[in-house]
C-alpha cells in the first residue's frame, strides 16, 4: 500500500530520508510514526503549545501544522540531533543543571525553540528570551528556570545574569 | 542521622534523576510506545447533560466488522470506577449524567479510521432536566444524584460563634467565588492495555497512582490482584489530573484489548482531554466575621459550597481539605465552618494541586483585605494581630506543637518586596497615570499528607533493596511526573545510606515489582514516603551490621561487599517498612477534631500588579514567595515547584476560564483556554526558611501544592490596592475589570450609544 505514494525526500538531523506516505500527513506524524523519532511531542495538534517544534531550513515550525509535502528537500532538525557522541548540547546541559525540565514533555520543543533563538541571537536579553519562547507552553516550571537555562547556555547576556535577576 | 550536619546529598541541587533521558528526547511517554499487533481505541461519548439512552445505531457507511465495539454489557466485573463511592460507571448503561459520559468504545488497527467511526454511532436519548450550578443543585427541585444532590457535608465547630458575634465591634461579611480550572498538563491522558486469559490485564500509562488504577481494574474485570499489573510510563505533567481519571481510560483500553485480542492504545487528543477529564471544583464561600475594636478575630462563620459535577469522585476529600483550610492561618476561639459538595450535570470535578485549599484560601485571604478596608486597618497589620503561633490551637483544636514562624516569613516578605514603600509610591503615582499599580499579600498554610486519619488508612509500604549489580533501588509506587519524586527519594536513600547519588536508582513504577506506598498526591511524597525510605535505609544498615559485619564507618565498596555477604548467607538484600503515625497525632472522624495534618507548610506571598485602565488588562509585574516547608531536599527542584505553582495560580486568577455550555466545555482547545506564556509570567522571587520536621523524610514537609494556594488572593488584593475595588470572583478577566472600572455614562440612559460604522 505504502508503495503507491510517491517518495518524499528530506534530511533529518543530517541524514537523508525518504518516506512514502500521503502528502498531507503531518510532519509530526511522519517523524514519530514513520521515522520513529519520538522525541518530538504532540501537545495540542493546533500549533498552540509548541511541543512539536522542529527546525526546518533554519526556521522554527510547529510540525503538527506542516504537511510532509512541504518538507520535500528540506533540512530538518529535531531534539534527537542536538547531542553529539553522547555529549549533551550546551542547552541540554544548562537545562539539566538549572532545572529547566520538569515533566519533560515540552522540553524537546523548548530546546528547539531555544536553539533557534540562540542561532539567530547568541546573546539575547531576557525580554528577547521571553519573546523567543512565547510559542512554547510549559505548565510545570513557570518558565523562570527555562530562562535561566538559556541564559546559562548563552554564556552571558546583555545586562542579565544569574537567578537573582529576572527583572524585565 | 538524616538531619545531622553531615548531609552531603540532601540539601544539594543534584540533577534530576531522569533528566538526561528527557533532554535527549529518549524518555518514553505512553504515545511513544508501540506494542506488537497494537490497535487503537476511541470513545463514543454522550451529547446531552442528562437523560436515558433510548437507542444506539451504527451507520451503514462504516464496515463495522473491522472494528471491535465494547459496551457496558462487555464488562466482566463491576461497571464502576472504584474510588471513594462506587457511583461512576465505567461505561454508561442506559443513562447519562453529563455531556461527555463514555457510552461505547471502538478499536481498529488504523487510528485514522476511528474519528469517522465515532461520528458514525448515533445515539438517541430521552432527555431529563439537568442541574448546572451550586444554586440549582442546593434547591433540590431537580434531584440528579442520590436523594438530595449532596455528595458530602462537614460541620467544623470550635467554641461558640454566637458569643463572638454578640461581643463584636465589627462584623464583616462577603461572598467569594472561584470557577473551574483545567490542569492543562502538556501530555494528554493515555494508556496501552493488553489482555491475556492466563496472565490477566497489563496496563502502561500516564498516571500518578498505579495502585488506584490497579484497584479499579480488579473490580472492572473481577480478577484477583495478581492478575492485574499497572506500569507507569514517563508522565508529562499531572497536577492531580492523573490521580483518578487514568482508572477510567485504563479500564476502557483493557476492555477493548480483551475483546479485540490485541494490545490497544487509547490516547486522547487535546479537545477530548479538555472536555472529558476532571477539573478543579468551582466554589462559593460566604464569610461572616466578628472582630473586636483592635481587629482581633472573635468569631468566624464560614459557609462553603463546591460544585462536584456528575459523580462523586474525590469531592468529599477535596471538600474536607477545603473545610480545614477555610479559617486560614489565624487564631480564633469561635469558628463554624459548614461545607457541602453538590452534584451537577457536568464532567466530574476532581483532584487538582491544592485540592480544595486554593478555593478556601482565596476566600479567607480576600476577606481579610475586605475586613481591613471596612474597619480601616492595614491588611498586613490585621493579619499580624491574628496569626497562629506555637502552642495555639487551630479550628480543629490541633495544638501547634511545631514552630510556627509566620511573623518571620511576613517580615522577610515585606522586606524583600519593599512592600510599604512601593505601596505608598504607587498610591502617589496612580492618580496621574492610566496604569494603576498595587501591592497585595496572602498568608496561608497547606497541610502536608493525607487529611485526618488518611495516612493510617493508607498504611503505606515502601523500601529499598540492593541488586547483585551493585545498585540500591528505591521501592515505591510513588511516581515521577515532573515534580521530582525520583530525585528526592534517591537523595534521601543515598544520604541515609551514606552512598553516592549515582549509587541509588528507582525501581520501575510497576505494581508487579514495587509495594503500595500510597498515591502520589497530597504533598505527601517527600514527607511521608521520604520518611519511609529513610527508615527502610536505616533498617537495611542495621541488618547489614547485625548479619553481614558492616562496620559503623564504611566506604562505598565496604557497603556493597557487605550486601554480597548478606546475599550469600541470607538471600535477597532488601528492607521494607510500613507507615507509623508520628506520636500525638489523633483524629476524630466523627467530631471532625484533632490533628488534621501531621505538619503544615507556611507561606507569605506578595504580588505587585498593574491594571491598565485603557485596555482593562491586569498584569502581575513581580511576585515574592517566602515559605517554610521543612528541610529543602533539593533547592533547584523545590524552587521550580514554587515558581511553577505560582505561574499556574496566576492563570487561575487572571487568565483561565472554563466556559460551560449545557454542561460541556465550549472552549476545549489551547486556542481559547488561555494559560500564562513565557511573556506573561513575572519575575518570581522564592525564599525558603528551613525548619526540619522531625517526622518527615530527612526533615521535609510538603511543597508541591502550597504555591498554588496564595497567588490568586494576593493578586486580587493587589488589584484592590490599585483600583479600590474589592473583586470577589476568579478568574478576573479584562471584561470583568471593564464591567467594574469603566466610567459610567453621565446621562440617565443606560442604553449604549449607537455609533455610525466608519469601517
mmCIF file of C-alpha atoms in Angstrom, chain A residues 9 15 17 23 26 51 58 64 74 76 79 94 97 101 109 122 135 140 143 154 159 163 165:
data_model
loop_
_atom_site.group_PDB
_atom_site.id
_atom_site.type_symbol
_atom_site.label_atom_id
_atom_site.label_comp_id
_atom_site.label_asym_id
_atom_site.label_seq_id
_atom_site.Cartn_x
_atom_site.Cartn_y
_atom_site.Cartn_z
ATOM 1 C CA UNK A 9 12.795 13.114 0.456
ATOM 2 C CA UNK A 15 20.730 12.069 7.351
ATOM 3 C CA UNK A 17 15.488 10.090 4.486
ATOM 4 C CA UNK A 23 1.369 14.089 1.044
ATOM 5 C CA UNK A 26 1.606 15.844 9.279
ATOM 6 C CA UNK A 51 5.713 20.739 21.907
ATOM 7 C CA UNK A 58 16.594 27.064 9.727
ATOM 8 C CA UNK A 64 1.785 19.445 13.627
ATOM 9 C CA UNK A 74 14.166 20.384 3.441
ATOM 10 C CA UNK A 76 15.005 19.237 9.435
ATOM 11 C CA UNK A 79 15.795 17.115 19.514
ATOM 12 C CA UNK A 94 22.103 24.019 31.121
ATOM 13 C CA UNK A 97 21.723 21.958 35.851
ATOM 14 C CA UNK A 101 12.999 20.486 32.543
ATOM 15 C CA UNK A 109 10.164 21.616 21.625
ATOM 16 C CA UNK A 122 23.659 34.298 20.543
ATOM 17 C CA UNK A 135 5.210 29.962 21.368
ATOM 18 C CA UNK A 140 5.479 22.848 35.186
ATOM 19 C CA UNK A 143 9.377 29.349 32.712
ATOM 20 C CA UNK A 154 24.403 31.607 26.128
ATOM 21 C CA UNK A 159 22.632 43.022 31.442
ATOM 22 C CA UNK A 163 18.933 33.572 39.078
ATOM 23 C CA UNK A 165 17.858 38.957 38.288
#
